[in-house]
CSV table of C-alpha atoms in Angstrom, one decimal:
chain,number,residue,atom,x,y,z
A,13,MET,CA,-2.7,29.3,-7.1
A,14,SER,CA,-4.3,26.3,-7.3
A,15,ARG,CA,-5.6,24.3,-4.4
A,16,LEU,CA,-3.4,22.6,-2.5
A,17,LEU,CA,-4.1,19.2,-1.2
A,18,ILE,CA,-2.9,18.5,1.8
A,19,GLY,CA,-1.9,15.1,3.2
A,20,LYS,CA,-2.5,15.9,7.0
A,21,THR,CA,-6.0,17.2,6.6
A,22,VAL,CA,-7.1,14.0,4.9
A,23,SER,CA,-5.1,11.9,7.0
A,24,ALA,CA,-6.8,13.8,10.2
A,25,ALA,CA,-10.4,13.2,9.0
A,26,LEU,CA,-9.5,9.3,9.3
A,27,LEU,CA,-7.4,9.4,12.4
A,28,PRO,CA,-10.6,9.0,14.8
A,29,SER,CA,-12.3,6.0,13.2
A,30,LEU,CA,-8.4,4.5,13.1
A,31,GLN,CA,-8.2,5.0,16.9
A,32,ASN,CA,-12.2,3.7,17.6
A,33,GLN,CA,-10.8,0.4,15.2
A,34,ALA,CA,-7.8,0.1,17.7
A,35,SER,CA,-9.9,0.4,20.9
A,36,LEU,CA,-12.5,-2.0,20.1
A,37,LEU,CA,-10.2,-4.2,18.5
A,38,LYS,CA,-8.3,-3.9,22.6
A,39,GLU,CA,-11.2,-4.8,23.9
A,40,LYS,CA,-11.6,-7.7,22.3
A,41,GLY,CA,-7.8,-8.8,24.2
A,42,VAL,CA,-6.0,-8.0,20.5
A,43,GLU,CA,-3.4,-5.7,20.1
A,44,PRO,CA,-2.7,-4.9,16.6
A,45,VAL,CA,1.1,-5.3,15.9
A,46,LEU,CA,2.9,-4.4,13.0
A,47,ALA,CA,6.2,-5.5,11.9
A,48,LEU,CA,8.6,-3.2,9.5
A,49,ILE,CA,11.5,-5.2,8.4
A,50,ARG,CA,14.9,-2.8,6.6
A,51,ILE,CA,17.8,-3.0,5.8
A,52,GLY,CA,20.6,-0.7,6.5
A,53,ASN,CA,20.0,3.1,7.1
A,54,ARG,CA,19.2,4.3,4.1
A,55,LEU,CA,17.5,8.0,4.6
A,56,SER,CA,14.4,7.8,3.2
A,57,ASP,CA,13.8,4.4,5.0
A,58,VAL,CA,14.5,5.6,7.9
A,59,ARG,CA,12.5,8.6,7.4
A,60,TYR,CA,9.7,6.6,6.6
A,61,GLN,CA,9.5,4.4,9.8
A,62,THR,CA,10.0,7.3,12.0
A,63,SER,CA,6.4,8.8,10.5
A,64,ILE,CA,5.0,5.4,10.4
A,65,GLN,CA,6.2,4.4,14.0
A,66,LYS,CA,4.5,8.0,14.8
A,67,ARG,CA,1.5,7.0,13.6
A,68,CYS,CA,1.1,3.9,14.5
A,69,SER,CA,1.7,4.7,18.4
A,70,SER,CA,-1.3,7.7,17.9
A,71,ILE,CA,-3.1,5.4,16.5
A,72,GLY,CA,-2.5,2.5,19.5
A,73,ILE,CA,-0.4,0.2,16.8
A,74,THR,CA,2.2,-1.5,18.5
A,75,CYS,CA,5.1,-1.1,16.0
A,76,ARG,CA,7.7,-3.9,16.0
A,77,PRO,CA,11.5,-2.7,13.9
A,78,GLN,CA,13.7,-5.4,12.4
A,79,ILE,CA,16.6,-4.3,11.2
A,80,LEU,CA,19.5,-6.4,9.2
A,81,PRO,CA,22.7,-4.9,8.4
A,82,GLU,CA,23.2,-3.6,5.0
A,83,ASN,CA,25.6,-6.4,4.0
A,84,CYS,CA,23.3,-9.6,5.4
A,85,ARG,CA,23.0,-12.2,3.4
A,86,GLN,CA,19.4,-13.2,1.3
A,87,GLN,CA,18.4,-15.6,3.4
A,88,ASP,CA,18.5,-13.4,6.5
A,89,LEU,CA,15.9,-11.6,5.4
A,90,LEU,CA,13.9,-15.1,4.5
A,91,ARG,CA,14.9,-16.7,7.3
A,92,LEU,CA,13.5,-12.8,9.1
A,93,ILE,CA,10.4,-13.2,7.3
A,94,ARG,CA,9.6,-16.9,8.2
A,95,GLN,CA,9.6,-15.9,11.6
A,96,VAL,CA,7.0,-12.7,10.9
A,97,ASN,CA,4.8,-15.1,9.5
A,98,GLN,CA,4.9,-17.8,12.4
A,99,ASP,CA,4.2,-15.4,14.6
A,100,MET,CA,0.8,-15.0,15.4
A,101,SER,CA,1.1,-11.6,17.4
A,102,ILE,CA,2.0,-10.0,14.2
A,103,HIS,CA,-0.8,-8.8,12.4
A,104,GLY,CA,0.8,-7.0,9.5
A,105,CYS,CA,4.7,-6.3,8.2
A,106,LEU,CA,6.3,-3.4,5.6
A,107,ILE,CA,9.0,-4.7,3.9
A,108,PHE,CA,11.8,-1.2,3.4
A,109,ARG,CA,12.4,-1.7,-0.6
A,110,PRO,CA,14.1,-1.6,-3.3
A,111,PHE,CA,16.3,-4.6,-1.3
A,112,PRO,CA,20.0,-4.9,-2.4
A,113,PRO,CA,20.9,-5.4,-6.3
A,114,ALA,CA,21.6,-9.0,-5.7
A,115,PHE,CA,18.6,-10.0,-4.0
A,116,ASP,CA,15.3,-11.9,-6.0
A,117,ASP,CA,12.4,-9.3,-5.3
A,118,ALA,CA,10.4,-11.9,-6.2
A,119,LEU,CA,11.3,-14.4,-4.0
A,120,ILE,CA,11.4,-12.2,-1.6
A,121,ARG,CA,8.3,-11.1,-1.8
A,122,ALA,CA,6.6,-14.7,-2.6
A,123,SER,CA,7.8,-15.6,0.6
A,124,LEU,CA,5.3,-12.7,3.1
A,125,ALA,CA,2.5,-14.5,3.9
A,126,PRO,CA,-0.2,-12.5,2.2
A,127,GLU,CA,-2.5,-12.7,5.6
A,128,LYS,CA,0.2,-10.2,6.2
A,129,ASP,CA,0.7,-8.4,3.6
A,130,VAL,CA,-0.3,-4.6,4.8
A,131,ASP,CA,1.4,-2.9,2.0
A,132,GLY,CA,0.6,-5.3,-0.7
A,133,ILE,CA,3.6,-6.6,-2.3
A,134,THR,CA,3.0,-9.8,-3.0
A,135,ASP,CA,1.5,-11.4,-6.2
A,136,ALA,CA,-1.8,-13.0,-4.2
A,137,SER,CA,-2.8,-8.8,-2.8
A,138,LEU,CA,-1.6,-7.6,-6.6
A,139,ALA,CA,-3.8,-10.5,-8.5
A,140,GLY,CA,-6.4,-9.5,-6.3
A,141,LEU,CA,-6.2,-5.7,-7.1
A,142,PHE,CA,-6.4,-6.7,-10.9
A,143,THR,CA,-8.5,-9.1,-10.7
A,144,GLY,CA,-10.9,-7.3,-8.4
A,145,ALA,CA,-10.9,-10.7,-5.9
A,146,PRO,CA,-11.5,-9.3,-2.8
A,147,THR,CA,-8.2,-10.5,-1.6
A,148,GLY,CA,-5.2,-8.8,-0.1
A,149,TYR,CA,-4.5,-5.6,0.3
A,150,SER,CA,-3.6,-2.6,-2.1
A,151,PRO,CA,-0.5,-0.7,-2.4
A,152,CYS,CA,-0.3,2.1,0.4
A,153,THR,CA,0.5,4.6,-1.9
A,154,ALA,CA,-2.0,3.7,-4.8
A,155,ALA,CA,-5.0,3.6,-2.3
A,156,ALA,CA,-3.8,7.0,-0.5
A,157,CYS,CA,-4.4,8.6,-4.0
A,158,MET,CA,-8.0,7.9,-4.1
A,159,GLU,CA,-8.3,8.7,-0.7
A,160,ILE,CA,-7.1,12.7,-1.0
A,161,LEU,CA,-9.5,12.6,-4.3
A,162,ASN,CA,-12.2,11.1,-2.0
A,163,HIS,CA,-11.5,13.6,0.6
A,164,TYR,CA,-11.1,16.6,-1.6
A,165,ASP,CA,-14.8,15.4,-3.5
A,166,ILE,CA,-12.8,15.5,-7.0
A,167,PRO,CA,-14.7,13.3,-9.2
A,168,VAL,CA,-12.8,10.4,-10.9
A,169,LYS,CA,-15.6,8.5,-12.6
A,170,GLY,CA,-15.4,9.3,-16.3
A,171,ARG,CA,-12.5,11.1,-16.3
A,172,ASP,CA,-8.6,10.9,-18.4
A,173,VAL,CA,-6.0,10.4,-15.9
A,174,VAL,CA,-2.8,9.4,-16.8
A,175,VAL,CA,-0.3,7.6,-14.4
A,176,ILE,CA,3.3,8.6,-15.4
A,177,GLY,CA,5.3,5.5,-14.1
A,178,SER,CA,5.0,1.8,-14.6
A,179,SER,CA,6.0,-0.2,-11.7
A,180,LEU,CA,4.0,-2.5,-9.6
A,181,VAL,CA,5.1,-0.5,-6.7
A,182,ILE,CA,2.7,3.0,-7.6
A,183,GLY,CA,2.2,3.0,-11.0
A,184,ARG,CA,0.3,0.0,-12.3
A,185,PRO,CA,-2.0,-0.4,-8.7
A,186,VAL,CA,-3.0,3.0,-8.8
A,187,ALA,CA,-3.9,3.1,-12.8
A,188,MET,CA,-6.1,-0.4,-11.8
A,189,GLU,CA,-7.4,1.9,-9.0
A,190,PHE,CA,-8.8,4.3,-11.1
A,191,LEU,CA,-10.2,2.3,-13.5
A,192,LYS,CA,-11.9,0.7,-10.8
A,193,ARG,CA,-13.9,4.0,-10.5
A,194,GLU,CA,-14.6,3.8,-13.7
A,195,ALA,CA,-11.9,6.3,-15.4
A,196,THR,CA,-9.7,6.1,-18.8
A,197,VAL,CA,-6.3,5.8,-17.7
A,198,THR,CA,-3.0,5.7,-19.7
A,199,ILE,CA,-0.3,4.6,-18.5
A,200,CYS,CA,2.9,6.6,-19.3
A,201,HIS,CA,6.6,4.7,-19.7
A,202,ILE,CA,10.4,5.7,-19.7
A,203,ARG,CA,9.9,4.3,-23.5
A,204,THR,CA,6.6,7.2,-23.9
A,205,LYS,CA,7.3,9.9,-26.9
A,206,ASP,CA,6.0,12.9,-25.7
A,207,VAL,CA,4.4,12.7,-22.8
A,208,GLY,CA,3.5,16.2,-22.2
A,209,LYS,CA,0.8,15.3,-25.3
A,210,TYR,CA,-0.8,13.4,-22.7
A,211,CYS,CA,-0.6,15.1,-20.2
A,212,ARG,CA,-2.2,18.2,-21.1
A,213,SER,CA,-4.9,16.0,-22.6
A,214,ALA,CA,-6.0,14.7,-18.8
A,215,ASP,CA,-8.3,15.5,-16.5
A,216,ILE,CA,-5.9,13.9,-13.7
A,217,ILE,CA,-2.2,13.5,-13.7
A,218,VAL,CA,-0.7,11.5,-10.9
A,219,SER,CA,3.2,11.3,-11.2
A,220,ALA,CA,5.3,8.6,-9.7
A,221,ALA,CA,8.2,8.8,-11.7
A,222,GLY,CA,10.7,9.5,-8.9
A,223,CYS,CA,12.8,12.1,-11.1
A,224,ARG,CA,13.2,16.0,-9.7
A,225,ASN,CA,11.1,18.4,-12.5
A,226,LEU,CA,9.6,16.2,-14.5
A,227,VAL,CA,6.4,17.2,-14.8
A,228,THR,CA,7.1,20.9,-16.2
A,229,ALA,CA,4.6,24.0,-16.4
A,230,SER,CA,4.6,23.1,-20.9
A,231,MET,CA,2.9,19.7,-19.6
A,232,VAL,CA,0.0,21.5,-17.7
A,233,ARG,CA,-3.6,23.5,-18.3
A,234,PRO,CA,-5.7,24.9,-16.5
A,235,GLY,CA,-8.7,22.5,-14.7
A,236,GLN,CA,-6.2,19.7,-13.8
A,237,THR,CA,-6.1,17.7,-10.3
A,238,LEU,CA,-1.8,16.8,-10.3
A,239,ILE,CA,-0.7,14.2,-7.8
A,240,ASP,CA,2.7,14.0,-7.0
A,241,VAL,CA,4.1,10.6,-5.5
A,242,GLY,CA,7.4,11.0,-6.9
A,243,ILE,CA,10.4,11.9,-3.5
A,244,ASN,CA,13.6,13.1,-5.1
A,245,PRO,CA,16.5,14.9,-3.0
A,246,ALA,CA,16.0,18.8,-3.2
A,247,GLU,CA,18.9,21.0,-3.6
A,248,ASN,CA,18.4,22.4,-0.3
A,249,GLY,CA,19.0,19.2,1.1
A,250,GLY,CA,15.1,18.1,1.8
A,251,ILE,CA,13.0,16.2,-0.3
A,252,CYS,CA,10.9,17.5,-3.8
A,253,GLY,CA,8.2,15.5,-6.2
A,254,ASP,CA,8.0,15.2,-10.0
A,255,VAL,CA,6.7,18.4,-10.6
A,256,ASP,CA,8.3,21.7,-11.0
A,257,PHE,CA,6.0,22.5,-7.7
A,258,SER,CA,6.5,26.6,-8.5
A,259,ASN,CA,5.8,26.9,-11.9
A,260,VAL,CA,3.3,24.2,-12.0
A,261,SER,CA,0.8,25.0,-8.9
A,262,PRO,CA,0.0,28.4,-10.4
A,263,ILE,CA,-1.4,27.1,-13.7
A,264,VAL,CA,-4.1,23.7,-12.4
A,265,ASP,CA,-7.0,23.5,-11.0
A,266,ALA,CA,-5.6,21.7,-7.4
A,267,ILE,CA,-2.2,20.1,-6.9
A,268,THR,CA,-0.5,17.7,-4.0
A,269,PRO,CA,2.6,19.6,-2.4
A,270,VAL,CA,6.0,17.1,-1.4
A,271,PRO,CA,6.7,17.2,1.8
A,272,GLY,CA,3.1,17.4,2.3
A,273,GLY,CA,0.6,15.3,0.4
A,274,VAL,CA,0.6,11.6,0.2
A,275,GLY,CA,3.2,10.3,2.2
A,276,SER,CA,1.4,11.1,5.8
A,277,VAL,CA,-2.4,9.9,4.2
A,278,THR,CA,0.1,6.5,2.9
A,279,THR,CA,0.9,5.6,6.6
A,280,ALA,CA,-2.8,6.5,7.9
A,281,ILE,CA,-4.0,3.4,5.1
A,282,LEU,CA,-1.6,1.6,6.2
A,283,ALA,CA,-2.7,1.5,9.8
A,284,ARG,CA,-6.2,0.9,8.7
A,285,HIS,CA,-4.8,-2.1,6.3
A,286,VAL,CA,-2.9,-3.4,9.8
A,287,LEU,CA,-6.0,-3.1,11.8
A,288,GLU,CA,-8.1,-4.8,9.3
A,289,ALA,CA,-5.8,-7.7,9.4
A,290,ALA,CA,-6.1,-8.0,12.9
A,291,GLU,CA,-10.2,-8.0,12.8
A,292,LYS,CA,-9.5,-10.8,10.2
A,293,ALA,CA,-6.9,-12.4,12.7
A,294,SER,CA,-9.3,-12.3,15.7
A,295,ARG,CA,-12.2,-13.9,13.8
A,296,PRO,CA,-13.0,-17.9,14.5
A,297,PHE,CA,-12.0,-20.2,12.2
A,298,LEU,CA,-15.4,-21.3,10.6
A,299,VAL,CA,-15.9,-24.6,10.0
A,300,LEU,CA,-16.2,-25.7,6.3
A,301,GLY,CA,-17.8,-28.4,5.0
A,302,PRO,CA,-20.9,-30.8,6.2
A,303,HIS,CA,-22.1,-30.4,9.7
A,304,PRO,CA,-19.8,-32.8,12.2
A,305,LEU,CA,-22.4,-35.0,13.5
A,306,LYS,CA,-23.7,-35.4,9.6
A,307,MET,CA,-20.2,-36.3,8.6
A,308,ASP,CA,-20.4,-38.7,11.9
A,309,LYS,CA,-23.5,-40.5,10.8
A,310,ARG,CA,-22.2,-40.9,7.2
A,311,MET,CA,-19.2,-42.5,8.5
A,312,THR,CA,-21.1,-44.7,10.6
A,313,ALA,CA,-23.3,-45.6,8.0
A,314,ALA,CA,-20.3,-46.1,5.6
A,315,LYS,CA,-18.9,-48.8,7.9
A,316,ARG,CA,-21.6,-51.0,8.1
A,317,HIS,CA,-20.9,-51.7,3.8
A,318,CYS,CA,-17.2,-51.2,4.4
A,319,PRO,CA,-15.8,-52.6,8.0
A,320,SER,CA,-12.5,-52.0,6.3
A,321,ILE,CA,-13.3,-48.5,6.4
A,322,SER,CA,-11.3,-47.1,10.2
């Protein structure tokens, strides 16, 4: 049997530092607040919101859920996002996706203020991830995958990694996280021929395709680490990942279960991002440019030569 990479163990290790950070902020009079914007009552969204609220409560972060009806208009969502942007007491915002088919995903993502984008959905946040610039936040699930590998001392540098799934939500962001750590990354997608060929050659496999039993025993080998990000309805009414867990887990060296794997770490990373956003918001604004006194002297001198300056 392979080693199980349990998410709760990782999030438990992060909890004390997050609680301490929240306490320090409150000592400075800053109450960390996360807005949760959700449309309708999709079961996966409701479950995720519940887990987020439990995590935030245990750390000391206040959640403010904002629930829109399933038949809401796009302008209702955009209006709510503008309100969150303008509310200085809110430090981070998570918007549940996917949106209704008629909604403009790009427009909605762009409407969120980047400094409050704690789940890395805006173009500004993604640009920071892809260029290496210190702007925005990485998508929480992608960052959670790396946190699990770090916690269990699984090396990444120089390793061959296969990511199954090319979305901007997980696939491409997690690929960039591996590249930053000097891994060699192959992204497989719906048009990839013989995904199993690429998987068998990898040291680490991350499956984020959202397809039950996609990764089978014939696609893996001993010595591998498998991170299962998929969330799919199981036959028993629960949830399962992308991996045929019962047949794959005896072969590979390490694997994340579903449930119990990446999900609980994702909520811890989200909380970390909210605290970082609250910390940034609490810092006094810096005056950039010339010193004010020196600038006044320059303006006085300029007025002597040009009286029309006012």
